[in-house]
Structures are given as C-alpha cells and as structure tokens.
mmCIF file of C-alpha atoms in Angstrom:
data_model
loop_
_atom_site.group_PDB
_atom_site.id
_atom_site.type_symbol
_atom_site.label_atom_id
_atom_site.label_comp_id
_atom_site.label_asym_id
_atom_site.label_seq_id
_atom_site.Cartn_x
_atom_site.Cartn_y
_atom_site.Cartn_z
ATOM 1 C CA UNK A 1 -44.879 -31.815 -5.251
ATOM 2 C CA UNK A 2 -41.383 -32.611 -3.914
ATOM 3 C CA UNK A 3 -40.675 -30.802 -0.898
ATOM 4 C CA UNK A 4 -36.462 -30.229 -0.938
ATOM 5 C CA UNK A 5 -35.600 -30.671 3.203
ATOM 6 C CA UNK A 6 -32.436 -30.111 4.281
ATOM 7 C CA UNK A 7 -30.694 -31.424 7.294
ATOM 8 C CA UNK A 8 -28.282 -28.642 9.138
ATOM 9 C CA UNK A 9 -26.313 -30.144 11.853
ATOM 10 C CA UNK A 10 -24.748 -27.258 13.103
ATOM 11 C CA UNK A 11 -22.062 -27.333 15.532
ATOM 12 C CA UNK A 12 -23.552 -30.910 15.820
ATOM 13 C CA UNK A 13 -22.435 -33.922 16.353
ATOM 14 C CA UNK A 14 -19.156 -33.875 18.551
ATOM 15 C CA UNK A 15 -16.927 -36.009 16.969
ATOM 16 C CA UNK A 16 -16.401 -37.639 13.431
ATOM 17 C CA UNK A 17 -17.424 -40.998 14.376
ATOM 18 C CA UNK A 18 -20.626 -39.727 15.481
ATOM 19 C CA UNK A 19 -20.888 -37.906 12.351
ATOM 20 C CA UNK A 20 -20.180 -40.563 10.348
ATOM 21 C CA UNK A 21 -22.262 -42.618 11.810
ATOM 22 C CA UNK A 22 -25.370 -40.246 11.565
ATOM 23 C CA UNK A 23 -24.643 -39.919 7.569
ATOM 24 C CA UNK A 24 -24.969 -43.491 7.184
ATOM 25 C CA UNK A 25 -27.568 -43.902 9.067
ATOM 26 C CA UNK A 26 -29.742 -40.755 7.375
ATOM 27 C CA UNK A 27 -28.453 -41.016 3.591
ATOM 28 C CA UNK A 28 -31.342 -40.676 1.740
ATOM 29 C CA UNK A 29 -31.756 -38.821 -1.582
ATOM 30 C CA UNK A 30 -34.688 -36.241 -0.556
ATOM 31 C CA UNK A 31 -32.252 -35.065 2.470
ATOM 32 C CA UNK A 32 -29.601 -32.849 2.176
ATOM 33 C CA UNK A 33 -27.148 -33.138 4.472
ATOM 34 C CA UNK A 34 -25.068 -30.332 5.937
ATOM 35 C CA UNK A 35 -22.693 -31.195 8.314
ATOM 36 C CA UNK A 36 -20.356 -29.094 10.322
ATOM 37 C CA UNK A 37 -17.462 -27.874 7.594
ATOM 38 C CA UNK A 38 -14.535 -30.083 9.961
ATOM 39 C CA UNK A 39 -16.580 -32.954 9.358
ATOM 40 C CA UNK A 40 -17.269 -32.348 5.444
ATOM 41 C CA UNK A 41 -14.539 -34.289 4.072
ATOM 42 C CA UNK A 42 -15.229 -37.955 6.792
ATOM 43 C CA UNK A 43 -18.960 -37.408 5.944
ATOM 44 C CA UNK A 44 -18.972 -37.052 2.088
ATOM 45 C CA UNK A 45 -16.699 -40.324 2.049
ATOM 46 C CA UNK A 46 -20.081 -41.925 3.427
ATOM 47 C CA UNK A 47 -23.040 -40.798 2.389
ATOM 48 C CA UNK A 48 -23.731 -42.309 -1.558
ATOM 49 C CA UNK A 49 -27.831 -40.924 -1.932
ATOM 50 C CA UNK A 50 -27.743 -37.838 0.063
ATOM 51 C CA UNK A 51 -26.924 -34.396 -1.877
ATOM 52 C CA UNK A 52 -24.399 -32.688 0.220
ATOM 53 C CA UNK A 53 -24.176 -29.275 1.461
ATOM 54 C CA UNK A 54 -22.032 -26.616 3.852
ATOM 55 C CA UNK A 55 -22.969 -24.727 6.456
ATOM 56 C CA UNK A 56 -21.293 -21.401 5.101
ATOM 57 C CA UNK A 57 -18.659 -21.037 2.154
ATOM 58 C CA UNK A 58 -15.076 -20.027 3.656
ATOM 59 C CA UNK A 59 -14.048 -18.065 0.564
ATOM 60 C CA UNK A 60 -10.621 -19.734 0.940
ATOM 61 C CA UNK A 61 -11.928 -23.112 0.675
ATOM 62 C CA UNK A 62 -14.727 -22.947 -1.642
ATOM 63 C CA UNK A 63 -13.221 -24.522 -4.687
ATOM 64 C CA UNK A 64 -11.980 -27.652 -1.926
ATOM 65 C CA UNK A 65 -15.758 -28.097 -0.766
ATOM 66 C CA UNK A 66 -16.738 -27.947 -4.525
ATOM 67 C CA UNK A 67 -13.996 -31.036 -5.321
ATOM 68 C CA UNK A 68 -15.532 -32.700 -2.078
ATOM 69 C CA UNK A 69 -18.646 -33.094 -4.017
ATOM 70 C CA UNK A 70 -20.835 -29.888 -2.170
ATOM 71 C CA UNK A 71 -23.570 -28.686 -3.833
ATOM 72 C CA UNK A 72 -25.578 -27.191 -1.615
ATOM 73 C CA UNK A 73 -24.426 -23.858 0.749
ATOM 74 C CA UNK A 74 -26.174 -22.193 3.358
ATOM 75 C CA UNK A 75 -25.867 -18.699 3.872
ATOM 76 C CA UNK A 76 -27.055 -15.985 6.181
ATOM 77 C CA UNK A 77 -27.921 -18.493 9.156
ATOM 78 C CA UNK A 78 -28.695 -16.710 12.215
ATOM 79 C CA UNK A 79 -25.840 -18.129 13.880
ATOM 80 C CA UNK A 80 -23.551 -16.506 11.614
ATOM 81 C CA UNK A 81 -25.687 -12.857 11.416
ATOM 82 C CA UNK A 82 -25.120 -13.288 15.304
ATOM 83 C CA UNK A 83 -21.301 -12.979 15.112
ATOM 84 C CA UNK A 84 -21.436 -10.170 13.040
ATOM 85 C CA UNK A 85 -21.468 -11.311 9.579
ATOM 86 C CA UNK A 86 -22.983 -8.747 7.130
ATOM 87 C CA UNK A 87 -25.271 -8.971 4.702
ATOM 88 C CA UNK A 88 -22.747 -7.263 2.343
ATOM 89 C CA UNK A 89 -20.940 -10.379 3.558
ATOM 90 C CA UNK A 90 -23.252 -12.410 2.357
ATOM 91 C CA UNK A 91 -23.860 -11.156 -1.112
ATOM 92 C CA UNK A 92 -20.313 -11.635 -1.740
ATOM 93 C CA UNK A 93 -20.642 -15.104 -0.940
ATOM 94 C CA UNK A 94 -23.616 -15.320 -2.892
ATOM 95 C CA UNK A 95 -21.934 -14.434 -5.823
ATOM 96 C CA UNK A 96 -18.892 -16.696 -5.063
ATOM 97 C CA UNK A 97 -21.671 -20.145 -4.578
ATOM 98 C CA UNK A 98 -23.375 -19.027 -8.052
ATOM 99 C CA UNK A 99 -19.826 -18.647 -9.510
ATOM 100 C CA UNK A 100 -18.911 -22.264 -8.925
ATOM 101 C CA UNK A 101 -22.351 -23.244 -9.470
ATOM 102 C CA UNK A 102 -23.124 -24.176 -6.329
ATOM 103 C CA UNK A 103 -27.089 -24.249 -5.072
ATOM 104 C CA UNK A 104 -26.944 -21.367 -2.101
ATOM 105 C CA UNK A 105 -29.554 -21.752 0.604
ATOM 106 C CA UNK A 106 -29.839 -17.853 2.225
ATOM 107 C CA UNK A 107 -31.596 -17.782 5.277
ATOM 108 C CA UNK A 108 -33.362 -14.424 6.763
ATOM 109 C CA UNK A 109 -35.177 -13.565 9.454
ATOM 110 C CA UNK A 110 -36.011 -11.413 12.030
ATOM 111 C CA UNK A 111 -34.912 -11.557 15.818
ATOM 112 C CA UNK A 112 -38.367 -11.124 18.733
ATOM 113 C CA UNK A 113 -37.284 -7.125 19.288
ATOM 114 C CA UNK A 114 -37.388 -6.646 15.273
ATOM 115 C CA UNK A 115 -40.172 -8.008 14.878
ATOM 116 C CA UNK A 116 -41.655 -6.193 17.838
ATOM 117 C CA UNK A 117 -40.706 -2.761 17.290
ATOM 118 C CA UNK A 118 -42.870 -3.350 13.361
ATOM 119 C CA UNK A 119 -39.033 -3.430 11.697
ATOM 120 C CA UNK A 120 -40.053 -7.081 10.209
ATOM 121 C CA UNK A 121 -40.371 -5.935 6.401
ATOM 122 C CA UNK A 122 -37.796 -3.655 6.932
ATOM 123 C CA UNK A 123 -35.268 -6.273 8.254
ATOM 124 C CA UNK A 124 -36.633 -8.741 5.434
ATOM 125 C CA UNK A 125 -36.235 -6.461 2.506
ATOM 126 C CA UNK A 126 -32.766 -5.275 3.511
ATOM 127 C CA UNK A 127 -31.361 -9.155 3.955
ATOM 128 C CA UNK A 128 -33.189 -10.399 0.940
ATOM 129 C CA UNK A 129 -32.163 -7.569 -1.663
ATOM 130 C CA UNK A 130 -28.778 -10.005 -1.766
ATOM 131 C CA UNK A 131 -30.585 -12.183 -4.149
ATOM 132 C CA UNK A 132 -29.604 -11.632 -7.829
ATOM 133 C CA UNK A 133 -32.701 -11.721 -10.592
ATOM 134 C CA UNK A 134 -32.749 -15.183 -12.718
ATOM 135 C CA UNK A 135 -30.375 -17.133 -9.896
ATOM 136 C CA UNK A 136 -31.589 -20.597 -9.371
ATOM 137 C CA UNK A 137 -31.390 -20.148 -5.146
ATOM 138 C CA UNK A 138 -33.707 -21.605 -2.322
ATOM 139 C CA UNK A 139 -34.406 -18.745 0.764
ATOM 140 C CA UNK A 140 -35.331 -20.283 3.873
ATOM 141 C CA UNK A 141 -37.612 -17.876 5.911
ATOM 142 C CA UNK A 142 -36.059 -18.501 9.595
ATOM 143 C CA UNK A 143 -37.431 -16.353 12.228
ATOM 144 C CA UNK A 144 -34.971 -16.265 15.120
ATOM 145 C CA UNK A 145 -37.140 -15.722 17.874
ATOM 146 C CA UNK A 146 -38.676 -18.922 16.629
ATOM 147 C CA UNK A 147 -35.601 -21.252 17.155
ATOM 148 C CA UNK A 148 -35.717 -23.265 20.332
ATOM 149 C CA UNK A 149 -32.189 -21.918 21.277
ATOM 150 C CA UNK A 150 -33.061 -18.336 21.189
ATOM 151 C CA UNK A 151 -34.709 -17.927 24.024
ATOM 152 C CA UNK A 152 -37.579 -15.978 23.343
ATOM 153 C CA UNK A 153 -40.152 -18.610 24.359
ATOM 154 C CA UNK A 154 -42.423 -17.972 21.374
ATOM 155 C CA UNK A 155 -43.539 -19.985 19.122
ATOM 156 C CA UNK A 156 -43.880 -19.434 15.179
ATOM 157 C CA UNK A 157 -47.648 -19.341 13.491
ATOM 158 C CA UNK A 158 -47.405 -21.265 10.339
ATOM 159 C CA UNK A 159 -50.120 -19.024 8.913
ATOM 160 C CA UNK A 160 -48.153 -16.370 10.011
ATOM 161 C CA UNK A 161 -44.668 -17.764 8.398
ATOM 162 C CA UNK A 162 -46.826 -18.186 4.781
ATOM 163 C CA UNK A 163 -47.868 -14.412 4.658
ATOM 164 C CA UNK A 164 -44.331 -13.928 5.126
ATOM 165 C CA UNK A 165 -42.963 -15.981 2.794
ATOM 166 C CA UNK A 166 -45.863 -14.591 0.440
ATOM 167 C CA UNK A 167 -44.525 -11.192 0.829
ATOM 168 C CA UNK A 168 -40.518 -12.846 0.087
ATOM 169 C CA UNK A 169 -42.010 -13.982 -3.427
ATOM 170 C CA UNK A 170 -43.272 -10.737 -3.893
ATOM 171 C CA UNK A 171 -39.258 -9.175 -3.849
ATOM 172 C CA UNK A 172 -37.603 -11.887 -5.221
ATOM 173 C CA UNK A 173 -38.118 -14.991 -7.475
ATOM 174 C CA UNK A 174 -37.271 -18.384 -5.853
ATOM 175 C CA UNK A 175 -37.572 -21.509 -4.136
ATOM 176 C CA UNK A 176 -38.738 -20.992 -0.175
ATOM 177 C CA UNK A 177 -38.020 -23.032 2.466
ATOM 178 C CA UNK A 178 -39.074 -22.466 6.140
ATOM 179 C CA UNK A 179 -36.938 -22.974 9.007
ATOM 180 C CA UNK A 180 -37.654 -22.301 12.855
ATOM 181 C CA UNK A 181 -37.802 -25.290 15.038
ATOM 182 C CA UNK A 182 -38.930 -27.983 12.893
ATOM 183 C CA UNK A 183 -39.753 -31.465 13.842
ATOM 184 C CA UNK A 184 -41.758 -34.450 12.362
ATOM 185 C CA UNK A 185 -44.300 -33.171 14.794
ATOM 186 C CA UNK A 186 -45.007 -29.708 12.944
ATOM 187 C CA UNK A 187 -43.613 -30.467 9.588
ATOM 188 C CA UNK A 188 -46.462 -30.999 8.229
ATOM 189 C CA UNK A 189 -48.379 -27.770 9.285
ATOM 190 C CA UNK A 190 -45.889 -25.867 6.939
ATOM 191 C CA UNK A 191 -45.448 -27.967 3.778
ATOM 192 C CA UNK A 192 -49.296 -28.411 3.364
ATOM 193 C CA UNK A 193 -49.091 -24.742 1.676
ATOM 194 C CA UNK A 194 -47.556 -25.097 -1.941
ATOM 195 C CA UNK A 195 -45.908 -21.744 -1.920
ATOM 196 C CA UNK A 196 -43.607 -23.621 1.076
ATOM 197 C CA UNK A 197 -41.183 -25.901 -0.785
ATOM 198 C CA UNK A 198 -39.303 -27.320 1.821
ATOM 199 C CA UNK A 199 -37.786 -26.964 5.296
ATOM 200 C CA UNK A 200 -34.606 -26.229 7.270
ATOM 201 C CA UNK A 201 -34.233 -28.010 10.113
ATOM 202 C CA UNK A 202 -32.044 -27.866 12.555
ATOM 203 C CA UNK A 203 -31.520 -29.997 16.243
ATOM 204 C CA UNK A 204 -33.978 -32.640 14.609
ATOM 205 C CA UNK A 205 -32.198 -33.737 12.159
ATOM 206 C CA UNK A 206 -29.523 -35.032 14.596
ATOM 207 C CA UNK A 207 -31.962 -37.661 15.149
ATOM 208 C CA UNK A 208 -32.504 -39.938 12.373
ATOM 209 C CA UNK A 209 -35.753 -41.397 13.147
ATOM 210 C CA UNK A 210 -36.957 -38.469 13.489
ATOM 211 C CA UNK A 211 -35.468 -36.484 10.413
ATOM 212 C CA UNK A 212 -36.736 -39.758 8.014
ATOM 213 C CA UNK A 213 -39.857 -39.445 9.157
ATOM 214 C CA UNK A 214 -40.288 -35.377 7.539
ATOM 215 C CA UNK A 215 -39.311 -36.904 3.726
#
C-alpha cells in the first residue's frame, strides 16, 4: 500500500540556496515537500516530481500559494499550537484549504503533562472535532512530548501511537499519518501497521539520504 510521507522542513534550512539545493536534491514523487513559506516560491521553481506543500496557510496569501502550485497544507503543528494558535483557528483554516481545494494535513497531539494528568482523549477529541464529515484530509497523530526538540526525554511506543490513531478513526474518517521524531531508523516500526498511512517527519528530512531512504 502506498505510504504518503511528507517532508516538513520547518524553520529549516537557513537560506534559499540551501533550500534550493535540498529540493533538487530530494525531488521525488512519493515525498512531499514543505518548505518554510519564504522559501515556497525559490523551491517550487525546482522541484518537477515532488507534490508541494506549506507549512500553515496565511489566510492573506492562500490563493498566491495555490498559483505557486501548493497542494498540500499543514495545519495544527505543534509549533504553531505553541504560539497560541487556536483550534478555532484552525478550523477556519480548514475550511479556507478545502475551499481552494487544497489537501490539509492537521496535526494533533498531546504535550508530556496532558498526557500525564489522563487529559490525552480529552485533548485529542477537542483538536480533532475540526475535521468536517466527507473531507478528503490526512491527520498526522504528533505527540509533542515525542519530538526530539521538546524536551521531555521520552520516547513514543509505536504500539502505543496505533491505539491512538485507532481511537482517531473511531471520531473521524481519514487518512493518518504519524509524526514524532521520525527517521529511516524507526520508520519502519510505524508503517508496518496498515491503519498508519504515512509519516510526518520533521529534522530528518533535512537530510536527503536519509529522507530517500523512508520512501
């Protein structure tokens, strides 16, 4: 079964040339690539087999990413949640990306003290109630305390990450992705499990060895 991954370079790389120089050298078309919005425009000028995506949808600019050839959008990251974006927010971006026909990624997850405190489902429900019935939309299950940068020190379970994306399917109907620290070296441990259709990875997909290797 094809596995969709998708390739979010966050506030990653540093300057153009190095981002255009990472789309050539990772164009491939079972990777999306989602470079950092400032670098859209350079990067979509390159890359001729990877889909493209965004890392959020400026509602000012959505009909300019949609003429740069975007079809993917992530919303909901963690990085984004963490600034204080809403997840009314995020339902009216929702609507906007399924509006222009756009393929919207939504990420949720729960941070370590959530999860802790039993407030998991609770957190989950509330973030994934977003997603409208019959919408053709991929949810990547990211647990935040799982993500190398958060600094929890824990690692995910992927047994644990399928009985929560089993309960996700139970809410809503769609296409789930995990995301949490992903590399070639774990990849697999996910994806083995058909009701995982993908990944979201993050700082390893800055390296393109390594990100080639996952398709």
């Amino acid at each position: 079964m094809y596995k969709l991954i998708v390739a979010n370079w966050k506030n990653n790389p540093a300057t153009e040339e190095e981002a255009v120089n990472l789309a050539g050298k990772t164009d491939h078309e079972n990777l999306v690539i989602c470079p950092p919005l400032h670098f859209l425009k350079s990067v979509a000028g390159v890359v001729k087999k990877s889909p493209l995506g965004a890392q959020d949808l400026p509602e000012s600019s959505a009909v300019e990413l949609k003429n740069l050839g975007v079809k993917y959008v992530i919303l909901g990251h963690s990085d984004r949640r963490s600034i204080g974006e809403t997840n009314e927010t995020i339902a009216r971006k929702l609507s906007l990306a399924l509006s222009l026909d756009f393929i919207p990624i939504l990420c949720v997850g729960e941070t370590w003290e959530e999860k802790q405190s039993g407030r998991k489902e609770e957190v989950l429900r509330e973030q994934i109630k977003v997603v409208p019935s019959g919408s053709n939309i991929y949810v990547a299950y990211e647990p935040v305390w799982a993500i190398s940068t958060s600094g929890s020190g824990q690692r995910d379970n992927p047994v644990e990450s399928l009985e929560t994306i089993k309960f996700l399917k139970s809410l809503v109907q769609a296409h789930f992705l995990y995301g949490g620290s992903v590399a070639s070296k774990n990849i697999g441990d996910y994806l083995k499990y058909e009701e995982i259709e993908g990944a979201l990875v993050g700082g390893a997909s800055l390296m393109p060895e390594e990100i080639l290797s996952m398709i």
